[in-house]
Amino acid sequence: MHIIADTELILTPEKKIYHLNLSKEEIADDIILVGDPERVVLISSKFDAIEYKISNREFVTHTGTLNGKRISAISTGIGPDNIDIVINELDALVNIDFETRTINKTKKKLNLIRLGTSGALQKNIAIDTFIASSYGLGFDGLAHFYQNKELLEQKMGNAYTIHANWPVNLATPYFIKASECLLAKFPELAHGITATAPGFYGPQGRALRLTPTIGDLHEKMETFRYKEKKICNFEMETSALYYLGQTLGHNTLTICAIIGNRFTKKYSKNYKKTVEEMIDLVLERLTNN
């Protein structure tokens, strides 16, 4: 029996998982992930009842019920490094025994839906619409820090690396598919590849006082095609969520509100309204039995 060391599974004195500051009963099986803690408050304001409100650093969790369905909303903060913390700790809550520090024989599966904002990478994608991420494209390199590679779309990754003439000193891009069972809940939404960057400025081709390494990053993404699939939008969490969540046995999906278009240079005039409409849609689908 493998016992997980104190330095690997870090718990608080109250036996809560360290960063999220959560105990096992404080999360639901259906979890909405958002970057901004204020969006957790917006989501839970729509619940019929709230059972728990827990916060630690940028990680805010509200768990409650809506139409008889138990749901958690959790803020992750920004970036794939934070996703690494959140998904590993959520999995630990449901699949590791904190008393014996051993992995449960029977594994539990969570439904993890990320709601985010993003910029479109195709000229014909309208502002204030939604994209369901059928694939995540990772520029973050996080998947390469783990041994499991079975779920990565290797041919797709090779095709993009060649198409983009990808620099050898950057992490190799990787692709991973969304969970079909969650994607099927939103058949009316546009589906596409969502690219994940490890930063907001240079890694997304923005230049303030520093010049990005890849000058034609957006053009290379806009023109990439793989079996009719194309890259639709750019954000900072999806590939890490898909890789970690699904490798650990959970279901994952990202839905993004398009609040800017990197080619037309248009930006949403009321993105908060768009985000709230996205939240309403997802809550309706999660609670529609």
PDB file of N, CA and C in Angstrom, residues 155-240:
ATOM      1  N   LYS A 155      -0.758  13.343 -33.546  1.00  0.00           N
ATOM      2  CA  LYS A 155      -0.694  13.746 -34.955  1.00  0.00           C
ATOM      3  C   LYS A 155      -1.106  15.206 -35.135  1.00  0.00           C
ATOM      4  N   MET A 156      -2.099  15.600 -34.374  1.00  0.00           N
ATOM      5  CA  MET A 156      -2.568  16.980 -34.426  1.00  0.00           C
ATOM      6  C   MET A 156      -1.470  17.929 -33.938  1.00  0.00           C
ATOM      7  N   GLY A 157      -0.814  17.533 -32.844  1.00  0.00           N
ATOM      8  CA  GLY A 157       0.275  18.333 -32.303  1.00  0.00           C
ATOM      9  C   GLY A 157       1.432  18.451 -33.276  1.00  0.00           C
ATOM     10  N   ASN A 158       1.786  17.353 -33.922  1.00  0.00           N
ATOM     11  CA  ASN A 158       2.873  17.384 -34.907  1.00  0.00           C
ATOM     12  C   ASN A 158       2.527  18.286 -36.082  1.00  0.00           C
ATOM     13  N   ALA A 159       1.262  18.212 -36.513  1.00  0.00           N
ATOM     14  CA  ALA A 159       0.824  19.038 -37.644  1.00  0.00           C
ATOM     15  C   ALA A 159       0.929  20.522 -37.319  1.00  0.00           C
ATOM     16  N   TYR A 160       0.539  20.895 -36.100  1.00  0.00           N
ATOM     17  CA  TYR A 160       0.625  22.313 -35.743  1.00  0.00           C
ATOM     18  C   TYR A 160       2.082  22.761 -35.597  1.00  0.00           C
ATOM     19  N   THR A 161       2.904  21.936 -34.999  1.00  0.00           N
ATOM     20  CA  THR A 161       4.318  22.280 -34.803  1.00  0.00           C
ATOM     21  C   THR A 161       4.987  22.572 -36.148  1.00  0.00           C
ATOM     22  N   ILE A 162       4.680  21.754 -37.142  1.00  0.00           N
ATOM     23  CA  ILE A 162       5.242  21.953 -38.482  1.00  0.00           C
ATOM     24  C   ILE A 162       4.636  23.195 -39.132  1.00  0.00           C
ATOM     25  N   HIS A 163       3.316  23.327 -39.060  1.00  0.00           N
ATOM     26  CA  HIS A 163       2.620  24.470 -39.674  1.00  0.00           C
ATOM     27  C   HIS A 163       3.146  25.800 -39.131  1.00  0.00           C
ATOM     28  N   ALA A 164       3.354  25.872 -37.819  1.00  0.00           N
ATOM     29  CA  ALA A 164       3.737  27.122 -37.175  1.00  0.00           C
ATOM     30  C   ALA A 164       5.248  27.347 -37.154  1.00  0.00           C
ATOM     31  N   ASN A 165       6.010  26.362 -37.664  1.00  0.00           N
ATOM     32  CA  ASN A 165       7.470  26.442 -37.558  1.00  0.00           C
ATOM     33  C   ASN A 165       7.852  26.785 -36.116  1.00  0.00           C
ATOM     34  N   TRP A 166       7.318  25.986 -35.189  1.00  0.00           N
ATOM     35  CA  TRP A 166       7.366  26.291 -33.760  1.00  0.00           C
ATOM     36  C   TRP A 166       8.810  26.331 -33.246  1.00  0.00           C
ATOM     37  N   PRO A 167       9.178  27.372 -32.497  1.00  0.00           N
ATOM     38  CA  PRO A 167      10.556  27.488 -31.987  1.00  0.00           C
ATOM     39  C   PRO A 167      10.917  26.321 -31.066  1.00  0.00           C
ATOM     40  N   VAL A 168      12.116  25.785 -31.238  1.00  0.00           N
ATOM     41  CA  VAL A 168      12.520  24.603 -30.469  1.00  0.00           C
ATOM     42  C   VAL A 168      12.772  24.931 -28.999  1.00  0.00           C
ATOM     43  N   ASN A 169      12.968  26.199 -28.661  1.00  0.00           N
ATOM     44  CA  ASN A 169      13.243  26.549 -27.263  1.00  0.00           C
ATOM     45  C   ASN A 169      11.969  26.814 -26.462  1.00  0.00           C
ATOM     46  N   LEU A 170      10.790  26.636 -27.096  1.00  0.00           N
ATOM     47  CA  LEU A 170       9.522  26.748 -26.378  1.00  0.00           C
ATOM     48  C   LEU A 170       8.920  25.363 -26.175  1.00  0.00           C
ATOM     49  N   ALA A 171       8.015  25.253 -25.198  1.00  0.00           N
ATOM     50  CA  ALA A 171       7.357  23.976 -24.928  1.00  0.00           C
ATOM     51  C   ALA A 171       6.620  23.491 -26.174  1.00  0.00           C
ATOM     52  N   THR A 172       6.685  22.196 -26.439  1.00  0.00           N
ATOM     53  CA  THR A 172       6.012  21.615 -27.596  1.00  0.00           C
ATOM     54  C   THR A 172       4.492  21.733 -27.438  1.00  0.00           C
ATOM     55  N   PRO A 173       3.806  22.281 -28.436  1.00  0.00           N
ATOM     56  CA  PRO A 173       2.336  22.380 -28.349  1.00  0.00           C
ATOM     57  C   PRO A 173       1.699  20.992 -28.245  1.00  0.00           C
ATOM     58  N   TYR A 174       0.603  20.910 -27.495  1.00  0.00           N
ATOM     59  CA  TYR A 174      -0.134  19.650 -27.389  1.00  0.00           C
ATOM     60  C   TYR A 174      -1.629  19.907 -27.514  1.00  0.00           C
ATOM     61  N   PHE A 175      -2.341  18.894 -28.034  1.00  0.00           N
ATOM     62  CA  PHE A 175      -3.792  18.968 -28.207  1.00  0.00           C
ATOM     63  C   PHE A 175      -4.456  17.877 -27.386  1.00  0.00           C
ATOM     64  N   ILE A 176      -5.620  18.199 -26.827  1.00  0.00           N
ATOM     65  CA  ILE A 176      -6.415  17.209 -26.109  1.00  0.00           C
ATOM     66  C   ILE A 176      -7.894  17.548 -26.287  1.00  0.00           C
ATOM     67  N   LYS A 177      -8.690  16.510 -26.444  1.00  0.00           N
ATOM     68  CA  LYS A 177     -10.110  16.668 -26.765  1.00  0.00           C
ATOM     69  C   LYS A 177     -10.951  16.911 -25.516  1.00  0.00           C
ATOM     70  N   ALA A 178     -12.065  17.613 -25.680  1.00  0.00           N
ATOM     71  CA  ALA A 178     -13.037  17.791 -24.601  1.00  0.00           C
ATOM     72  C   ALA A 178     -13.743  16.470 -24.312  1.00  0.00           C
ATOM     73  N   SER A 179     -14.431  16.400 -23.188  1.00  0.00           N
ATOM     74  CA  SER A 179     -15.233  15.224 -22.860  1.00  0.00           C
ATOM     75  C   SER A 179     -16.546  15.283 -23.634  1.00  0.00           C
ATOM     76  N   GLU A 180     -16.798  14.269 -24.431  1.00  0.00           N
ATOM     77  CA  GLU A 180     -17.972  14.254 -25.303  1.00  0.00           C
ATOM     78  C   GLU A 180     -19.276  14.378 -24.533  1.00  0.00           C
ATOM     79  N   CYS A 181     -19.354  13.768 -23.343  1.00  0.00           N
ATOM     80  CA  CYS A 181     -20.602  13.788 -22.583  1.00  0.00           C
ATOM     81  C   CYS A 181     -20.993  15.197 -22.158  1.00  0.00           C
ATOM     82  N   LEU A 182     -20.000  16.070 -21.918  1.00  0.00           N
ATOM     83  CA  LEU A 182     -20.299  17.455 -21.569  1.00  0.00           C
ATOM     84  C   LEU A 182     -20.509  18.303 -22.817  1.00  0.00           C
ATOM     85  N   LEU A 183     -19.700  18.065 -23.846  1.00  0.00           N
ATOM     86  CA  LEU A 183     -19.837  18.816 -25.089  1.00  0.00           C
ATOM     87  C   LEU A 183     -21.231  18.621 -25.692  1.00  0.00           C
ATOM     88  N   ALA A 184     -21.772  17.406 -25.531  1.00  0.00           N
ATOM     89  CA  ALA A 184     -23.084  17.085 -26.104  1.00  0.00           C
ATOM     90  C   ALA A 184     -24.224  17.867 -25.449  1.00  0.00           C
ATOM     91  N   LYS A 185     -23.985  18.428 -24.270  1.00  0.00           N
ATOM     92  CA  LYS A 185     -25.018  19.224 -23.601  1.00  0.00           C
ATOM     93  C   LYS A 185     -25.229  20.586 -24.269  1.00  0.00           C
ATOM     94  N   PHE A 186     -24.314  20.971 -25.179  1.00  0.00           N
ATOM     95  CA  PHE A 186     -24.382  22.304 -25.779  1.00  0.00           C
ATOM     96  C   PHE A 186     -24.277  22.210 -27.303  1.00  0.00           C
ATOM     97  N   PRO A 187     -25.215  21.485 -27.934  1.00  0.00           N
ATOM     98  CA  PRO A 187     -25.118  21.255 -29.373  1.00  0.00           C
ATOM     99  C   PRO A 187     -25.282  22.513 -30.209  1.00  0.00           C
ATOM    100  N   GLU A 188     -25.941  23.534 -29.638  1.00  0.00           N
ATOM    101  CA  GLU A 188     -26.202  24.749 -30.419  1.00  0.00           C
ATOM    102  C   GLU A 188     -25.005  25.693 -30.468  1.00  0.00           C
ATOM    103  N   LEU A 189     -24.016  25.465 -29.624  1.00  0.00           N
ATOM    104  CA  LEU A 189     -22.863  26.370 -29.586  1.00  0.00           C
ATOM    105  C   LEU A 189     -21.860  26.039 -30.680  1.00  0.00           C
ATOM    106  N   ALA A 190     -21.165  27.051 -31.149  1.00  0.00           N
ATOM    107  CA  ALA A 190     -20.047  26.830 -32.062  1.00  0.00           C
ATOM    108  C   ALA A 190     -18.955  26.065 -31.329  1.00  0.00           C
ATOM    109  N   HIS A 191     -18.380  25.062 -31.987  1.00  0.00           N
ATOM    110  CA  HIS A 191     -17.302  24.268 -31.410  1.00  0.00           C
ATOM    111  C   HIS A 191     -15.999  24.595 -32.124  1.00  0.00           C
ATOM    112  N   GLY A 192     -14.896  24.561 -31.407  1.00  0.00           N
ATOM    113  CA  GLY A 192     -13.614  24.803 -32.047  1.00  0.00           C
ATOM    114  C   GLY A 192     -12.460  24.563 -31.112  1.00  0.00           C
ATOM    115  N   ILE A 193     -11.251  24.676 -31.645  1.00  0.00           N
ATOM    116  CA  ILE A 193     -10.031  24.520 -30.854  1.00  0.00           C
ATOM    117  C   ILE A 193      -9.781  25.806 -30.076  1.00  0.00           C
ATOM    118  N   THR A 194      -9.506  25.672 -28.788  1.00  0.00           N
ATOM    119  CA  THR A 194      -9.161  26.807 -27.940  1.00  0.00           C
ATOM    120  C   THR A 194      -7.688  26.716 -27.560  1.00  0.00           C
ATOM    121  N   ALA A 195      -6.936  27.746 -27.892  1.00  0.00           N
ATOM    122  CA  ALA A 195      -5.507  27.784 -27.558  1.00  0.00           C
ATOM    123  C   ALA A 195      -5.313  28.345 -26.157  1.00  0.00           C
ATOM    124  N   THR A 196      -4.375  27.742 -25.435  1.00  0.00           N
ATOM    125  CA  THR A 196      -4.078  28.145 -24.058  1.00  0.00           C
ATOM    126  C   THR A 196      -2.652  28.662 -23.965  1.00  0.00           C
ATOM    127  N   ALA A 197      -2.501  29.885 -23.500  1.00  0.00           N
ATOM    128  CA  ALA A 197      -1.185  30.507 -23.367  1.00  0.00           C
ATOM    129  C   ALA A 197      -0.747  30.540 -21.907  1.00  0.00           C
ATOM    130  N   PRO A 198       0.575  30.491 -21.650  1.00  0.00           N
ATOM    131  CA  PRO A 198       1.068  30.580 -20.278  1.00  0.00           C
ATOM    132  C   PRO A 198       1.264  32.017 -19.800  1.00  0.00           C
ATOM    133  N   GLY A 199       0.719  32.976 -20.528  1.00  0.00           N
ATOM    134  CA  GLY A 199       0.800  34.377 -20.137  1.00  0.00           C
ATOM    135  C   GLY A 199      -0.169  35.189 -20.957  1.00  0.00           C
ATOM    136  N   PHE A 200      -0.350  36.463 -20.584  1.00  0.00           N
ATOM    137  CA  PHE A 200      -1.332  37.321 -21.251  1.00  0.00           C
ATOM    138  C   PHE A 200      -0.704  38.222 -22.304  1.00  0.00           C
ATOM    139  N   TYR A 201       0.544  38.570 -22.148  1.00  0.00           N
ATOM    140  CA  TYR A 201       1.170  39.534 -23.045  1.00  0.00           C
ATOM    141  C   TYR A 201       1.992  38.828 -24.126  1.00  0.00           C
ATOM    142  N   GLY A 202       3.289  38.672 -23.951  1.00  0.00           N
ATOM    143  CA  GLY A 202       4.107  38.036 -24.976  1.00  0.00           C
ATOM    144  C   GLY A 202       3.589  36.684 -25.454  1.00  0.00           C
ATOM    145  N   PRO A 203       3.185  35.779 -24.547  1.00  0.00           N
ATOM    146  CA  PRO A 203       2.685  34.473 -24.996  1.00  0.00           C
ATOM    147  C   PRO A 203       1.405  34.533 -25.821  1.00  0.00           C
ATOM    148  N   GLN A 204       0.708  35.681 -25.795  1.00  0.00           N
ATOM    149  CA  GLN A 204      -0.470  35.848 -26.650  1.00  0.00           C
ATOM    150  C   GLN A 204      -0.220  36.861 -27.767  1.00  0.00           C
ATOM    151  N   GLY A 205       1.063  37.167 -28.000  1.00  0.00           N
ATOM    152  CA  GLY A 205       1.411  38.043 -29.105  1.00  0.00           C
ATOM    153  C   GLY A 205       1.228  39.523 -28.831  1.00  0.00           C
ATOM    154  N   ARG A 206       1.016  39.917 -27.572  1.00  0.00           N
ATOM    155  CA  ARG A 206       0.857  41.331 -27.246  1.00  0.00           C
ATOM    156  C   ARG A 206       2.234  41.969 -27.001  1.00  0.00           C
ATOM    157  N   ALA A 207       2.379  43.205 -27.435  1.00  0.00           N
ATOM    158  CA  ALA A 207       3.634  43.927 -27.243  1.00  0.00           C
ATOM    159  C   ALA A 207       3.367  45.258 -26.550  1.00  0.00           C
ATOM    160  N   LEU A 208       3.960  45.449 -25.368  1.00  0.00           N
ATOM    161  CA  LEU A 208       3.947  46.748 -24.701  1.00  0.00           C
ATOM    162  C   LEU A 208       5.365  47.327 -24.818  1.00  0.00           C
ATOM    163  N   ARG A 209       6.242  46.981 -23.875  1.00  0.00           N
ATOM    164  CA  ARG A 209       7.644  47.405 -23.999  1.00  0.00           C
ATOM    165  C   ARG A 209       8.567  46.251 -24.354  1.00  0.00           C
ATOM    166  N   LEU A 210       8.031  45.025 -24.356  1.00  0.00           N
ATOM    167  CA  LEU A 210       8.811  43.858 -24.741  1.00  0.00           C
ATOM    168  C   LEU A 210       8.231  43.268 -26.026  1.00  0.00           C
ATOM    169  N   THR A 211       9.100  42.827 -26.912  1.00  0.00           N
ATOM    170  CA  THR A 211       8.676  42.285 -28.198  1.00  0.00           C
ATOM    171  C   THR A 211       8.519  40.777 -28.112  1.00  0.00           C
ATOM    172  N   PRO A 212       7.372  40.218 -28.508  1.00  0.00           N
ATOM    173  CA  PRO A 212       7.187  38.761 -28.488  1.00  0.00           C
ATOM    174  C   PRO A 212       8.150  38.053 -29.438  1.00  0.00           C
ATOM    175  N   THR A 213       8.490  36.815 -29.090  1.00  0.00           N
ATOM    176  CA  THR A 213       9.374  36.004 -29.926  1.00  0.00           C
ATOM    177  C   THR A 213       8.736  35.659 -31.259  1.00  0.00           C
ATOM    178  N   ILE A 214       7.432  35.316 -31.226  1.00  0.00           N
ATOM    179  CA  ILE A 214       6.737  34.877 -32.434  1.00  0.00           C
ATOM    180  C   ILE A 214       5.916  36.046 -32.983  1.00  0.00           C
ATOM    181  N   GLY A 215       6.401  36.639 -34.066  1.00  0.00           N
ATOM    182  CA  GLY A 215       5.748  37.823 -34.608  1.00  0.00           C
ATOM    183  C   GLY A 215       4.458  37.539 -35.346  1.00  0.00           C
ATOM    184  N   ASP A 216       4.306  36.327 -35.879  1.00  0.00           N
ATOM    185  CA  ASP A 216       3.112  35.981 -36.661  1.00  0.00           C
ATOM    186  C   ASP A 216       2.272  34.924 -35.951  1.00  0.00           C
ATOM    187  N   LEU A 217       2.247  34.968 -34.618  1.00  0.00           N
ATOM    188  CA  LEU A 217       1.540  33.958 -33.826  1.00  0.00           C
ATOM    189  C   LEU A 217       0.075  33.860 -34.222  1.00  0.00           C
ATOM    190  N   HIS A 218      -0.623  34.992 -34.323  1.00  0.00           N
ATOM    191  CA  HIS A 218      -2.057  34.975 -34.637  1.00  0.00           C
ATOM    192  C   HIS A 218      -2.309  34.446 -36.045  1.00  0.00           C
ATOM    193  N   GLU A 219      -1.499  34.850 -36.980  1.00  0.00           N
ATOM    194  CA  GLU A 219      -1.671  34.401 -38.365  1.00  0.00           C
ATOM    195  C   GLU A 219      -1.469  32.896 -38.481  1.00  0.00           C
ATOM    196  N   LYS A 220      -0.478  32.353 -37.779  1.00  0.00           N
ATOM    197  CA  LYS A 220      -0.232  30.906 -37.822  1.00  0.00           C
ATOM    198  C   LYS A 220      -1.416  30.145 -37.226  1.00  0.00           C
ATOM    199  N   MET A 221      -2.009  30.684 -36.176  1.00  0.00           N
ATOM    200  CA  MET A 221      -3.166  30.025 -35.576  1.00  0.00           C
ATOM    201  C   MET A 221      -4.401  30.161 -36.459  1.00  0.00           C
ATOM    202  N   GLU A 222      -4.601  31.325 -37.039  1.00  0.00           N
ATOM    203  CA  GLU A 222      -5.789  31.534 -37.877  1.00  0.00           C
ATOM    204  C   GLU A 222      -5.792  30.601 -39.089  1.00  0.00           C
ATOM    205  N   THR A 223      -4.635  30.322 -39.648  1.00  0.00           N
ATOM    206  CA  THR A 223      -4.569  29.544 -40.893  1.00  0.00           C
ATOM    207  C   THR A 223      -4.405  28.040 -40.668  1.00  0.00           C
ATOM    208  N   PHE A 224      -4.276  27.608 -39.428  1.00  0.00           N
ATOM    209  CA  PHE A 224      -4.114  26.170 -39.167  1.00  0.00           C
ATOM    210  C   PHE A 224      -5.428  25.429 -39.394  1.00  0.00           C
ATOM    211  N   ARG A 225      -5.345  24.302 -40.096  1.00  0.00           N
ATOM    212  CA  ARG A 225      -6.488  23.418 -40.285  1.00  0.00           C
ATOM    213  C   ARG A 225      -6.026  21.972 -40.098  1.00  0.00           C
ATOM    214  N   TYR A 226      -6.845  21.222 -39.387  1.00  0.00           N
ATOM    215  CA  TYR A 226      -6.568  19.789 -39.225  1.00  0.00           C
ATOM    216  C   TYR A 226      -7.890  19.056 -39.348  1.00  0.00           C
ATOM    217  N   LYS A 227      -8.106  18.381 -40.483  1.00  0.00           N
ATOM    218  CA  LYS A 227      -9.367  17.680 -40.747  1.00  0.00           C
ATOM    219  C   LYS A 227     -10.562  18.604 -40.498  1.00  0.00           C
ATOM    220  N   GLU A 228     -10.492  19.793 -41.093  1.00  0.00           N
ATOM    221  CA  GLU A 228     -11.544  20.818 -41.028  1.00  0.00           C
ATOM    222  C   GLU A 228     -11.648  21.511 -39.666  1.00  0.00           C
ATOM    223  N   LYS A 229     -10.836  21.103 -38.712  1.00  0.00           N
ATOM    224  CA  LYS A 229     -10.850  21.767 -37.403  1.00  0.00           C
ATOM    225  C   LYS A 229      -9.960  23.002 -37.460  1.00  0.00           C
ATOM    226  N   LYS A 230     -10.401  24.076 -36.785  1.00  0.00           N
ATOM    227  CA  LYS A 230      -9.608  25.301 -36.777  1.00  0.00           C
ATOM    228  C   LYS A 230      -9.559  25.899 -35.369  1.00  0.00           C
ATOM    229  N   ILE A 231      -8.533  26.720 -35.154  1.00  0.00           N
ATOM    230  CA  ILE A 231      -8.336  27.361 -33.850  1.00  0.00           C
ATOM    231  C   ILE A 231      -9.225  28.600 -33.795  1.00  0.00           C
ATOM    232  N   CYS A 232     -10.117  28.647 -32.811  1.00  0.00           N
ATOM    233  CA  CYS A 232     -11.129  29.703 -32.738  1.00  0.00           C
ATOM    234  C   CYS A 232     -10.804  30.814 -31.751  1.00  0.00           C
ATOM    235  N   ASN A 233     -10.151  30.484 -30.645  1.00  0.00           N
ATOM    236  CA  ASN A 233      -9.979  31.502 -29.610  1.00  0.00           C
ATOM    237  C   ASN A 233      -8.762  31.207 -28.740  1.00  0.00           C
ATOM    238  N   PHE A 234      -8.416  32.197 -27.931  1.00  0.00           N
ATOM    239  CA  PHE A 234      -7.194  32.201 -27.144  1.00  0.00           C
ATOM    240  C   PHE A 234      -7.542  32.532 -25.688  1.00  0.00           C
ATOM    241  N   GLU A 235      -7.067  31.710 -24.732  1.00  0.00           N
ATOM    242  CA  GLU A 235      -7.241  32.010 -23.307  1.00  0.00           C
ATOM    243  C   GLU A 235      -6.081  31.402 -22.529  1.00  0.00           C
ATOM    244  N   MET A 236      -6.257  31.080 -21.237  1.00  0.00           N
ATOM    245  CA  MET A 236      -5.099  30.715 -20.421  1.00  0.00           C
ATOM    246  C   MET A 236      -5.290  29.498 -19.519  1.00  0.00           C
ATOM    247  N   GLU A 237      -6.324  28.675 -19.743  1.00  0.00           N
ATOM    248  CA  GLU A 237      -6.544  27.558 -18.818  1.00  0.00           C
ATOM    249  C   GLU A 237      -6.961  26.227 -19.445  1.00  0.00           C
ATOM    250  N   THR A 238      -7.553  26.229 -20.622  1.00  0.00           N
ATOM    251  CA  THR A 238      -8.260  25.049 -21.121  1.00  0.00           C
ATOM    252  C   THR A 238      -7.392  23.815 -21.288  1.00  0.00           C
ATOM    253  N   SER A 239      -6.241  23.925 -21.927  1.00  0.00           N
ATOM    254  CA  SER A 239      -5.429  22.731 -22.185  1.00  0.00           C
ATOM    255  C   SER A 239      -5.013  22.053 -20.885  1.00  0.00           C
ATOM    256  N   ALA A 240      -4.672  22.845 -19.877  1.00  0.00           N
ATOM    257  CA  ALA A 240      -4.285  22.281 -18.584  1.00  0.00           C
ATOM    258  C   ALA A 240      -5.464  21.591 -17.916  1.00  0.00           C
TER     259      ALA A 240
END
